[in-house]
Amino acid sequence: MPDVLEVLEPATEAVLEELPRAGEEEVDAAVARAAAAFPAWRAVSPSDRANVLRAISAAVTAHREELALLEARNAGKPIGDARGEMDMVAQVFAYYSGSPERLLGDTIPVSGGQAWTLREPLGVVGLIVPWNFPLTIAAWKMGPALAAGNTVVLKPAELTPLTALRFAQIAGEAGLPEGVLNVVVGPGSTCGARLVAHPGVAKIAFTGSTEVGRSIAAGAAQTIKRVTLELGGKSPNVVFADADLAAAAAAAPGAVFGNAGQDCCARSRILVQRPAIDEFMSALERAVTAIRVGDPLDEATEMGPLISAGQRATVGSFVDDGAPVAFRGAAPDGPGFWFAPTVLCPVEPDARAAREEIFGPVAVVIPFDDEEEAVRLANDTIYGLSGSIWSGDGARALRVARALDAGVLSINSNTSVRVSTPFGGFKQSGYGRELGPHALDAYTEVKSIFYATDPT
Ligand code: NAD
């Protein structure tokens, strides 16, 4: 009897699907399939590999509604958001379809001959991803990995494996050869750890918590595996008194309560300059109480449930009896892992809610006096993933952006992710970059070749 994994629907707590739960043997078999497929996949001509990636992009678009519905139900995210995520998956493959023919090297002047560099694929790469943006984050890794000629073993989070499994079928139908992409559904502690330890895996690309990231970096050291880590965050949203306060307040809820706050880029620390705090808080309250929380499949829904009962208990621990709750939005009763969007204010910078990643719909508001204090507070964290600066003074906004220790910043906007720009963290938010041209560096090795031309 195989071990059975029950996949739940967070909005109803009902079982959505039952799957066999993989263990270490299945990981070893998947690595063996990926290793067997590697020589032929790396030898596919660049233009043919580009065509396969383009076909995958088109196939995802053709299956957009089916994949979005599956993701919305399994991850509990609003259907409109899920459609947007599937569009991004298609864009990622379209973007990286341009890469096989553009993996350029250098020619380097040397004496006695010619020297040049090549970008070689690594081999079998292990991709370990979380449950908050299941297929999107997998695509950020699969796109450049496959474009560069690697083969892949993908381990989705146990809570949200369904779109990864369906994607693998769709990619196969679109022309991805057998064995190039292998999905293993099982626990991190066994399947994930085995991928990290496996001597046949050349690289691990991981997205998840900083805690698990630490153990992956340590485990990968045994085989000197390449590792890229996209980890947690506690991103600041810095609002100066000279900003368009109405715009900043209207945008702030989306930046922290999007995906029910289960977003590594969530601007969960809202830093507001003191003279603006009353006006900002009034506008923020109107925006937060207007958020429509409910059935992910209702087209009007803006926020769904949390992923699990465990996640709801963790998030709830930040809103205990003593928490300075300024205001809360609504949440449905009944089955489902619901949690009302919550704003805490004022919060001391050393309070637990201001320091730890909550990964749920809880924002803290911290007042500040001047630019110097804003920068100090914003940087006062082990994390450094993302952040926003709202100001009507362009020079100040640029000064602050330069001073913040974070990988992805936006000014008078809360956006973090674009397919064509690099994404990743400073400090304990990880290392390596995904998306944009930089992601390919993490899936290739540079090889230098010298050809002697001068008579010896
Ligand atoms: P998690 O770290 O618990 O799990 C992530 C993945 O790692 C899962 O597939 C899990 O099964 C696997 N895993 C767990 N233990 C493992 C081990 N010992 N060895 C190998 N693999 C193991 O994270 P989560 O709860 O799924 O996701 C939430 C976290 O992810 C948050 O901290 C969030 O900030 C982070 N995140 C970061 C980014 C980013 O790009 N920086 C994006 C999304 C989420």
Short mmCIF file of C-alpha atoms and ligand atoms in Angstrom, two decimals:
data_model
loop_
_atom_site.label_atom_id
_atom_site.label_comp_id
_atom_site.label_asym_id
_atom_site.label_seq_id
_atom_site.Cartn_x
_atom_site.Cartn_y
_atom_site.Cartn_z
CA MET A 1 0.00 0.00 0.00
CA PRO A 2 1.56 3.34 -0.98
CA ASP A 3 1.63 6.11 1.57
CA VAL A 4 -1.28 8.44 0.65
CA LEU A 5 -1.05 12.21 0.60
CA GLU A 6 -4.34 14.11 1.02
CA VAL A 7 -4.30 17.44 -0.81
CA LEU A 8 -6.76 19.89 0.76
CA GLU A 9 -8.74 22.86 -0.54
CA PRO A 10 -8.02 25.62 2.02
CA ALA A 11 -11.32 27.46 1.41
CA THR A 12 -13.41 24.40 2.34
CA GLU A 13 -10.99 22.09 4.20
CA ALA A 14 -12.25 19.31 1.88
CA VAL A 15 -9.92 16.76 0.27
CA LEU A 16 -9.24 17.86 -3.30
CA GLU A 17 -7.13 14.90 -4.35
CA GLU A 18 -5.28 11.90 -2.96
CA LEU A 19 -1.83 11.11 -4.29
CA PRO A 20 0.86 8.57 -3.53
CA ARG A 21 3.46 10.22 -1.31
CA ALA A 22 6.96 9.78 -2.69
CA GLY A 23 10.01 8.88 -0.62
CA GLU A 24 13.75 8.69 -1.15
CA GLU A 25 13.48 5.81 -3.67
CA GLU A 26 11.26 7.88 -5.93
CA VAL A 27 13.74 10.76 -5.73
CA ASP A 28 16.58 8.45 -6.72
CA ALA A 29 14.52 7.14 -9.64
CA ALA A 30 13.68 10.68 -10.77
CA VAL A 31 17.35 11.73 -10.61
CA ALA A 32 18.26 8.64 -12.66
CA ARG A 33 15.66 9.57 -15.32
CA ALA A 34 16.90 13.16 -15.41
CA ALA A 35 20.53 12.03 -15.67
CA ALA A 36 19.66 9.67 -18.53
CA ALA A 37 17.87 12.47 -20.39
CA PHE A 38 20.65 15.05 -19.92
CA PRO A 39 23.07 14.14 -22.77
CA ALA A 40 20.34 14.28 -25.41
CA TRP A 41 18.70 17.46 -24.04
CA ARG A 42 21.96 19.42 -23.87
CA ALA A 43 22.68 18.30 -27.44
CA VAL A 44 19.39 19.61 -28.82
CA SER A 45 20.28 22.53 -31.10
CA PRO A 46 19.73 25.96 -29.54
CA SER A 47 16.97 26.87 -31.99
CA ASP A 48 15.14 23.58 -31.40
CA ARG A 49 15.40 24.00 -27.62
CA ALA A 50 14.02 27.52 -28.04
CA ASN A 51 11.11 26.11 -30.03
CA VAL A 52 10.25 23.64 -27.26
CA LEU A 53 10.19 26.46 -24.70
CA ARG A 54 7.99 28.57 -26.98
CA ALA A 55 5.62 25.61 -27.41
CA ILE A 56 5.42 25.17 -23.61
CA SER A 57 4.56 28.87 -23.26
CA ALA A 58 1.76 28.53 -25.82
CA ALA A 59 0.47 25.34 -24.18
CA VAL A 60 0.27 27.04 -20.76
CA THR A 61 -1.74 29.84 -22.35
CA ALA A 62 -4.03 27.29 -23.98
CA HIS A 63 -4.57 25.60 -20.58
CA ARG A 64 -4.72 28.89 -18.64
CA GLU A 65 -8.19 28.47 -17.22
CA GLU A 66 -7.71 24.84 -16.20
CA LEU A 67 -4.38 25.57 -14.47
CA ALA A 68 -5.70 28.75 -12.82
CA LEU A 69 -8.71 26.91 -11.41
CA LEU A 70 -6.49 24.13 -10.05
CA GLU A 71 -4.13 26.66 -8.44
CA ALA A 72 -6.98 28.77 -7.03
CA ARG A 73 -8.59 25.74 -5.41
CA ASN A 74 -5.40 24.11 -4.12
CA ALA A 75 -3.64 27.28 -2.86
CA GLY A 76 -6.82 29.19 -1.89
CA LYS A 77 -5.93 32.21 -4.00
CA PRO A 78 -8.44 34.42 -5.85
CA ILE A 79 -9.14 33.13 -9.34
CA GLY A 80 -8.16 36.46 -10.90
CA ASP A 81 -4.75 36.28 -9.19
CA ALA A 82 -4.35 32.66 -10.30
CA ARG A 83 -5.01 33.64 -13.93
CA GLY A 84 -2.38 36.36 -13.64
CA GLU A 85 0.08 33.81 -12.28
CA MET A 86 -0.53 31.44 -15.20
CA ASP A 87 0.07 34.35 -17.57
CA MET A 88 3.40 34.88 -15.83
CA VAL A 89 4.29 31.19 -16.21
CA ALA A 90 3.66 31.49 -19.96
CA GLN A 91 5.72 34.72 -20.09
CA VAL A 92 8.64 33.09 -18.29
CA PHE A 93 8.87 30.35 -20.92
CA ALA A 94 8.46 32.88 -23.73
CA TYR A 95 11.22 35.06 -22.23
CA TYR A 96 13.68 32.17 -21.74
CA SER A 97 12.93 30.77 -25.19
CA GLY A 98 15.18 33.62 -26.30
CA SER A 99 18.07 32.32 -24.22
CA PRO A 100 19.37 29.12 -25.86
CA GLU A 101 20.50 31.14 -28.89
CA ARG A 102 21.88 33.98 -26.76
CA LEU A 103 24.02 32.14 -24.18
CA LEU A 104 27.00 34.19 -25.24
CA GLY A 105 30.60 33.82 -24.11
CA ASP A 106 33.67 36.06 -24.30
CA THR A 107 36.78 36.04 -26.41
CA ILE A 108 39.77 37.01 -24.30
CA PRO A 109 43.09 38.29 -25.69
CA VAL A 110 45.94 35.92 -24.74
CA SER A 111 49.34 35.13 -26.19
CA GLY A 112 50.06 32.03 -28.25
CA GLY A 113 46.52 31.30 -29.38
CA GLN A 114 42.85 31.99 -28.84
CA ALA A 115 40.88 31.87 -25.59
CA TRP A 116 37.14 31.97 -25.24
CA THR A 117 34.44 31.09 -22.74
CA LEU A 118 31.36 28.90 -23.02
CA ARG A 119 28.33 28.64 -20.75
CA GLU A 120 27.78 24.94 -20.08
CA PRO A 121 24.69 23.40 -18.44
CA LEU A 122 25.21 21.98 -14.95
CA GLY A 123 23.46 18.61 -15.41
CA VAL A 124 20.56 17.51 -13.19
CA VAL A 125 19.20 20.38 -11.12
CA GLY A 126 16.87 19.95 -8.14
CA LEU A 127 14.15 22.56 -7.71
CA ILE A 128 12.46 22.80 -4.30
CA VAL A 129 9.56 25.23 -4.09
CA PRO A 130 6.99 26.47 -1.53
CA TRP A 131 3.19 26.54 -1.50
CA ASN A 132 2.45 30.24 -1.85
CA PHE A 133 3.01 30.67 -5.62
CA PRO A 134 3.34 27.00 -6.54
CA LEU A 135 3.63 26.91 -10.33
CA THR A 136 4.91 30.47 -10.75
CA ILE A 137 7.98 29.99 -8.58
CA ALA A 138 8.63 26.59 -10.17
CA ALA A 139 8.50 28.29 -13.59
CA TRP A 140 11.04 30.95 -12.53
CA LYS A 141 13.45 28.07 -12.03
CA MET A 142 12.39 25.69 -14.82
CA GLY A 143 12.54 28.37 -17.54
CA PRO A 144 16.25 29.26 -17.27
CA ALA A 145 17.26 25.74 -16.15
CA LEU A 146 15.75 24.08 -19.23
CA ALA A 147 16.84 26.88 -21.57
CA ALA A 148 20.45 26.35 -20.52
CA GLY A 149 20.22 22.60 -21.29
CA ASN A 150 19.84 21.16 -17.79
CA THR A 151 17.39 18.46 -16.83
CA VAL A 152 15.17 18.90 -13.80
CA VAL A 153 13.76 17.17 -10.73
CA LEU A 154 11.04 19.41 -9.28
CA LYS A 155 9.79 18.93 -5.73
CA PRO A 156 6.68 21.02 -5.11
CA ALA A 157 5.40 21.69 -1.59
CA GLU A 158 3.30 18.80 -0.31
CA LEU A 159 0.35 21.14 0.26
CA THR A 160 0.22 22.32 -3.37
CA PRO A 161 1.53 19.75 -5.85
CA LEU A 162 -1.35 19.73 -8.35
CA THR A 163 -0.33 22.38 -10.89
CA ALA A 164 3.24 21.06 -11.04
CA LEU A 165 1.95 17.58 -11.91
CA ARG A 166 -0.44 18.92 -14.55
CA PHE A 167 2.23 21.25 -15.96
CA ALA A 168 4.61 18.31 -16.48
CA GLN A 169 1.95 16.55 -18.59
CA ILE A 170 1.26 19.72 -20.60
CA ALA A 171 4.98 20.34 -21.19
CA GLY A 172 5.39 16.75 -22.38
CA GLU A 173 2.52 17.14 -24.85
CA ALA A 174 4.14 20.39 -26.04
CA GLY A 175 7.33 18.51 -26.96
CA LEU A 176 9.54 18.42 -23.86
CA PRO A 177 11.33 15.07 -24.17
CA GLU A 178 10.72 12.26 -21.67
CA GLY A 179 12.87 12.51 -18.54
CA VAL A 180 13.82 16.18 -18.95
CA LEU A 181 11.32 17.29 -16.28
CA ASN A 182 10.46 14.98 -13.38
CA VAL A 183 8.08 15.89 -10.56
CA VAL A 184 8.37 14.17 -7.17
CA VAL A 185 5.63 14.81 -4.62
CA GLY A 186 6.76 14.14 -1.07
CA PRO A 187 7.90 15.68 2.20
CA GLY A 188 10.79 18.12 2.45
CA SER A 189 12.37 16.17 5.28
CA THR A 190 12.79 13.05 3.11
CA CYS A 191 12.39 13.89 -0.60
CA GLY A 192 13.82 17.41 -0.34
CA ALA A 193 16.69 16.33 1.87
CA ARG A 194 17.51 13.41 -0.48
CA LEU A 195 17.68 15.76 -3.47
CA VAL A 196 20.06 18.00 -1.51
CA ALA A 197 22.28 15.07 -0.55
CA HIS A 198 22.14 13.20 -3.88
CA PRO A 199 25.60 13.05 -5.51
CA GLY A 200 24.00 13.04 -8.98
CA VAL A 201 22.33 16.43 -8.49
CA ALA A 202 24.54 19.33 -9.57
CA LYS A 203 22.55 22.19 -8.12
CA ILE A 204 19.66 23.00 -5.81
CA ALA A 205 17.48 26.03 -6.50
CA PHE A 206 15.39 26.56 -3.38
CA THR A 207 12.59 28.92 -2.45
CA GLY A 208 11.20 28.72 1.05
CA SER A 209 11.88 29.70 4.62
CA THR A 210 15.21 30.99 5.86
CA GLU A 211 15.30 28.18 8.42
CA VAL A 212 15.08 25.41 5.79
CA GLY A 213 17.42 27.43 3.53
CA ARG A 214 20.12 27.21 6.20
CA SER A 215 19.84 23.42 6.35
CA ILE A 216 19.93 23.20 2.54
CA ALA A 217 23.09 25.31 2.33
CA ALA A 218 24.71 23.12 5.00
CA GLY A 219 23.60 19.86 3.34
CA ALA A 220 24.72 20.96 -0.12
CA ALA A 221 28.20 21.72 1.21
CA GLN A 222 28.88 17.95 1.48
CA THR A 223 28.94 17.57 -2.30
CA ILE A 224 29.89 21.20 -3.11
CA LYS A 225 26.56 21.54 -4.89
CA ARG A 226 25.67 24.87 -6.39
CA VAL A 227 22.85 26.45 -4.42
CA THR A 228 20.60 29.44 -4.92
CA LEU A 229 18.31 30.45 -2.08
CA GLU A 230 15.20 32.64 -2.22
CA LEU A 231 14.19 32.91 1.43
CA GLY A 232 12.02 34.89 3.80
CA GLY A 233 11.42 38.61 4.07
CA LYS A 234 10.16 41.38 6.32
CA SER A 235 9.99 44.11 3.75
CA PRO A 236 9.50 47.79 4.60
CA ASN A 237 7.03 50.14 2.95
CA VAL A 238 8.48 53.57 3.74
CA VAL A 239 5.96 56.41 3.43
CA PHE A 240 7.31 59.96 3.73
CA ALA A 241 4.99 62.83 4.65
CA ASP A 242 5.66 64.46 1.25
CA ALA A 243 4.27 61.39 -0.60
CA ASP A 244 0.93 61.16 -2.37
CA LEU A 245 -0.60 59.75 0.83
CA ALA A 246 -3.88 58.75 -0.78
CA ALA A 247 -2.03 56.67 -3.38
CA ALA A 248 0.35 55.17 -0.80
CA ALA A 249 -2.52 54.20 1.53
CA ALA A 250 -4.65 52.81 -1.29
CA ALA A 251 -1.77 50.64 -2.51
CA ALA A 252 -0.50 49.47 0.91
CA PRO A 253 -3.12 46.74 1.56
CA GLY A 254 -2.44 44.99 -1.75
CA ALA A 255 1.29 45.02 -0.92
CA VAL A 256 0.85 43.13 2.35
CA PHE A 257 -2.51 41.35 2.13
CA GLY A 258 -2.11 40.09 -1.44
CA ASN A 259 -2.09 36.26 -1.45
CA ALA A 260 -3.42 36.60 2.15
CA GLY A 261 -0.02 37.95 3.19
CA GLN A 262 1.68 34.69 2.20
CA ASP A 263 4.15 36.49 0.01
CA CYS A 264 7.89 36.69 0.59
CA CYS A 265 7.79 40.30 -0.69
CA ALA A 266 4.90 41.34 1.59
CA ARG A 267 5.46 44.93 2.73
CA SER A 268 4.55 43.89 6.27
CA ARG A 269 6.38 46.76 8.01
CA ILE A 270 4.72 50.04 7.07
CA LEU A 271 6.98 52.89 8.17
CA VAL A 272 5.15 56.22 8.20
CA GLN A 273 6.61 59.67 8.87
CA ARG A 274 4.96 61.10 11.98
CA PRO A 275 3.28 64.21 10.51
CA ALA A 276 1.44 61.97 8.01
CA ILE A 277 0.36 59.22 10.37
CA ASP A 278 -3.24 60.30 11.10
CA GLU A 279 -4.12 61.01 7.48
CA PHE A 280 -2.40 57.80 6.32
CA MET A 281 -4.09 55.59 8.94
CA SER A 282 -7.58 56.93 8.10
CA ALA A 283 -7.08 56.20 4.41
CA LEU A 284 -5.53 52.80 5.20
CA GLU A 285 -8.51 51.83 7.35
CA ARG A 286 -10.92 52.62 4.54
CA ALA A 287 -8.87 50.51 2.14
CA VAL A 288 -8.44 47.56 4.53
CA THR A 289 -12.09 47.33 5.55
CA ALA A 290 -13.06 47.36 1.86
CA ILE A 291 -11.00 44.23 1.01
CA ARG A 292 -13.33 41.47 -0.18
CA VAL A 293 -12.28 38.28 1.62
CA GLY A 294 -14.03 35.09 0.58
CA ASP A 295 -14.47 32.23 -1.89
CA PRO A 296 -11.39 32.15 -4.16
CA LEU A 297 -13.58 31.13 -7.09
CA ASP A 298 -15.82 34.21 -6.80
CA GLU A 299 -14.61 36.71 -9.41
CA ALA A 300 -15.04 39.60 -6.93
CA THR A 301 -12.81 38.08 -4.23
CA GLU A 302 -9.59 39.92 -3.44
CA MET A 303 -8.25 37.74 -0.62
CA GLY A 304 -8.73 34.05 0.09
CA PRO A 305 -7.97 31.87 3.12
CA LEU A 306 -4.59 30.92 4.55
CA ILE A 307 -3.05 27.70 3.29
CA SER A 308 -3.59 25.52 6.37
CA ALA A 309 -4.80 25.30 9.95
CA GLY A 310 -1.17 25.36 11.09
CA GLN A 311 -0.49 28.57 9.19
CA ARG A 312 -3.60 30.16 10.70
CA ALA A 313 -2.42 29.25 14.21
CA THR A 314 1.04 30.72 13.55
CA VAL A 315 -0.38 33.96 12.14
CA GLY A 316 -2.87 34.17 15.01
CA SER A 317 -0.05 34.06 17.55
CA PHE A 318 0.95 37.57 16.38
CA VAL A 319 -2.51 38.94 17.17
CA ASP A 320 -2.84 37.80 20.78
CA ASP A 321 -4.63 39.63 23.58
CA GLY A 322 -1.96 42.28 24.06
CA ALA A 323 -1.51 43.13 20.35
CA PRO A 324 -2.14 46.82 19.49
CA VAL A 325 -4.87 46.14 16.90
CA ALA A 326 -5.69 49.41 15.10
CA PHE A 327 -8.35 47.89 12.84
CA ARG A 328 -9.28 44.67 11.04
CA GLY A 329 -11.10 43.77 7.86
CA ALA A 330 -13.65 41.01 7.44
CA ALA A 331 -13.35 37.23 7.07
CA PRO A 332 -15.99 34.53 6.46
CA ASP A 333 -17.17 32.14 9.19
CA GLY A 334 -17.39 28.38 8.80
CA PRO A 335 -15.01 25.92 7.19
CA GLY A 336 -11.83 27.29 5.60
CA PHE A 337 -8.61 28.67 7.06
CA TRP A 338 -9.84 32.29 7.18
CA PHE A 339 -8.02 35.19 8.80
CA ALA A 340 -9.16 38.82 8.68
CA PRO A 341 -6.65 41.39 7.40
CA THR A 342 -5.23 43.08 10.49
CA VAL A 343 -3.24 46.26 11.09
CA LEU A 344 -1.24 46.71 14.31
CA CYS A 345 -0.27 50.28 15.33
CA PRO A 346 1.79 51.68 16.92
CA VAL A 347 4.33 48.86 17.06
CA GLU A 348 7.76 49.11 18.69
CA PRO A 349 10.57 48.21 16.25
CA ASP A 350 11.77 45.43 18.57
CA ALA A 351 8.33 43.80 18.97
CA ARG A 352 8.04 40.22 17.68
CA ALA A 353 5.45 41.27 15.06
CA ALA A 354 7.93 43.83 13.72
CA ARG A 355 10.86 41.42 13.53
CA GLU A 356 9.58 37.98 12.47
CA GLU A 357 8.14 37.04 9.12
CA ILE A 358 4.41 36.52 9.82
CA PHE A 359 3.48 35.19 6.36
CA GLY A 360 -0.17 36.09 6.84
CA PRO A 361 -2.42 39.16 6.59
CA VAL A 362 -0.97 41.12 9.52
CA ALA A 363 0.78 44.46 8.97
CA VAL A 364 2.59 46.55 11.55
CA VAL A 365 2.77 50.34 11.32
CA ILE A 366 5.89 51.97 12.79
CA PRO A 367 6.21 55.78 12.96
CA PHE A 368 9.51 57.54 12.18
CA ASP A 369 10.79 61.12 12.34
CA ASP A 370 13.28 61.66 9.52
CA GLU A 371 15.08 60.10 6.56
CA GLU A 372 17.98 58.84 8.66
CA GLU A 373 15.64 57.06 11.08
CA ALA A 374 13.59 55.62 8.21
CA VAL A 375 16.70 54.03 6.68
CA ARG A 376 17.90 52.73 10.05
CA LEU A 377 14.54 51.13 10.88
CA ALA A 378 14.06 49.72 7.38
CA ASN A 379 17.48 48.03 7.52
CA ASP A 380 17.03 46.81 11.10
CA THR A 381 16.19 43.22 10.10
CA ILE A 382 17.99 40.00 9.22
CA TYR A 383 16.10 40.06 5.90
CA GLY A 384 16.68 42.08 2.74
CA LEU A 385 14.36 40.96 -0.01
CA SER A 386 12.14 43.80 -1.12
CA GLY A 387 10.68 47.18 -0.19
CA SER A 388 9.00 50.40 -1.30
CA ILE A 389 9.69 54.11 -0.90
CA TRP A 390 6.84 56.62 -1.26
CA SER A 391 7.92 60.25 -1.58
CA GLY A 392 7.23 63.30 -3.73
CA ASP A 393 10.94 64.15 -3.57
CA GLY A 394 12.67 62.10 -6.26
CA ALA A 395 16.18 62.74 -4.98
CA ARG A 396 15.21 61.58 -1.49
CA ALA A 397 13.55 58.46 -2.87
CA LEU A 398 16.70 57.58 -4.81
CA ARG A 399 18.95 58.28 -1.79
CA VAL A 400 16.85 55.96 0.36
CA ALA A 401 16.74 53.29 -2.36
CA ARG A 402 20.55 53.32 -2.48
CA ALA A 403 20.74 53.11 1.33
CA LEU A 404 18.39 50.15 1.77
CA ASP A 405 19.92 46.67 1.99
CA ALA A 406 17.41 44.87 -0.21
CA GLY A 407 17.47 43.17 -3.58
CA VAL A 408 14.26 44.50 -5.14
CA LEU A 409 12.94 48.01 -4.51
CA SER A 410 10.24 50.17 -6.00
CA ILE A 411 9.57 53.90 -5.74
CA ASN A 412 5.97 55.14 -5.57
CA SER A 413 4.90 51.59 -6.39
CA ASN A 414 4.83 48.27 -4.57
CA THR A 415 5.75 45.98 -7.45
CA SER A 416 8.62 43.52 -6.97
CA VAL A 417 8.50 40.98 -9.73
CA ARG A 418 8.95 41.33 -13.46
CA VAL A 419 9.96 38.51 -15.79
CA SER A 420 12.69 40.63 -17.35
CA THR A 421 14.34 42.00 -14.17
CA PRO A 422 16.41 40.18 -11.53
CA PHE A 423 14.72 39.06 -8.31
CA GLY A 424 16.38 37.97 -5.08
CA GLY A 425 17.56 38.97 -1.65
CA PHE A 426 20.32 40.58 0.37
CA LYS A 427 21.31 39.27 3.82
CA GLN A 428 19.32 36.28 5.14
CA SER A 429 16.75 36.60 2.36
CA GLY A 430 19.11 34.43 0.35
CA TYR A 431 21.57 34.55 -2.54
CA GLY A 432 21.44 34.23 -6.30
CA ARG A 433 18.99 35.92 -8.62
CA GLU A 434 15.95 34.61 -10.46
CA LEU A 435 14.30 36.00 -13.58
CA GLY A 436 15.77 38.48 -16.04
CA PRO A 437 19.10 37.84 -17.73
CA HIS A 438 20.86 37.11 -14.42
CA ALA A 439 19.02 33.84 -13.70
CA LEU A 440 20.99 32.04 -16.41
CA ASP A 441 24.20 32.55 -14.44
CA ALA A 442 22.81 30.25 -11.77
CA TYR A 443 22.13 27.39 -14.21
CA THR A 444 25.41 27.43 -16.16
CA GLU A 445 29.11 26.99 -15.50
CA VAL A 446 31.66 29.11 -17.30
CA LYS A 447 34.22 27.05 -19.21
CA SER A 448 37.39 28.62 -20.59
CA ILE A 449 39.11 27.03 -23.61
CA PHE A 450 42.52 27.86 -25.04
CA TYR A 451 43.47 26.84 -28.59
CA ALA A 452 47.18 27.11 -29.39
CA THR A 453 47.74 28.73 -32.78
CA ASP A 454 51.34 29.91 -32.67
CA PRO A 455 54.18 27.55 -33.55
CA THR A 456 55.99 26.37 -30.41
P1 NAD B 1 9.47 25.77 3.70
O1 NAD B 1 10.87 26.24 3.82
O2 NAD B 1 8.85 25.11 4.87
O3 NAD B 1 9.33 24.74 2.48
C1 NAD B 1 9.73 25.05 1.18
C2 NAD B 1 10.03 23.77 0.43
O4 NAD B 1 11.15 23.13 1.04
C3 NAD B 1 8.90 22.75 0.44
O5 NAD B 1 8.84 22.11 -0.83
C4 NAD B 1 9.34 21.80 1.52
O6 NAD B 1 8.80 20.50 1.36
C5 NAD B 1 10.83 21.79 1.33
N1 NAD B 1 11.62 21.38 2.50
C6 NAD B 1 11.26 21.48 3.81
N2 NAD B 1 12.24 20.97 4.60
C7 NAD B 1 13.23 20.57 3.79
C8 NAD B 1 14.51 19.99 4.00
N3 NAD B 1 14.97 19.72 5.22
N4 NAD B 1 15.29 19.72 2.93
C9 NAD B 1 14.86 20.01 1.69
N5 NAD B 1 13.65 20.54 1.42
C10 NAD B 1 12.85 20.84 2.44
O7 NAD B 1 8.65 27.05 3.22
P2 NAD B 1 7.08 27.19 2.98
O8 NAD B 1 6.42 27.21 4.32
O9 NAD B 1 6.63 26.20 1.96
O10 NAD B 1 7.02 28.64 2.30
C11 NAD B 1 7.03 29.80 3.03
C12 NAD B 1 8.42 30.42 3.07
O11 NAD B 1 8.93 30.59 1.76
C13 NAD B 1 8.42 31.82 3.67
O12 NAD B 1 9.51 31.98 4.54
C14 NAD B 1 8.59 32.72 2.46
O13 NAD B 1 9.16 33.98 2.73
C15 NAD B 1 9.46 31.90 1.59
N6 NAD B 1 9.34 32.35 0.20
C16 NAD B 1 10.38 33.02 -0.37
C17 NAD B 1 10.29 33.49 -1.68
C18 NAD B 1 11.41 34.23 -2.33
O14 NAD B 1 11.44 34.26 -3.56
N7 NAD B 1 12.35 34.80 -1.59
C19 NAD B 1 9.11 33.25 -2.40
C20 NAD B 1 8.07 32.56 -1.78
C21 NAD B 1 8.20 32.10 -0.49
#
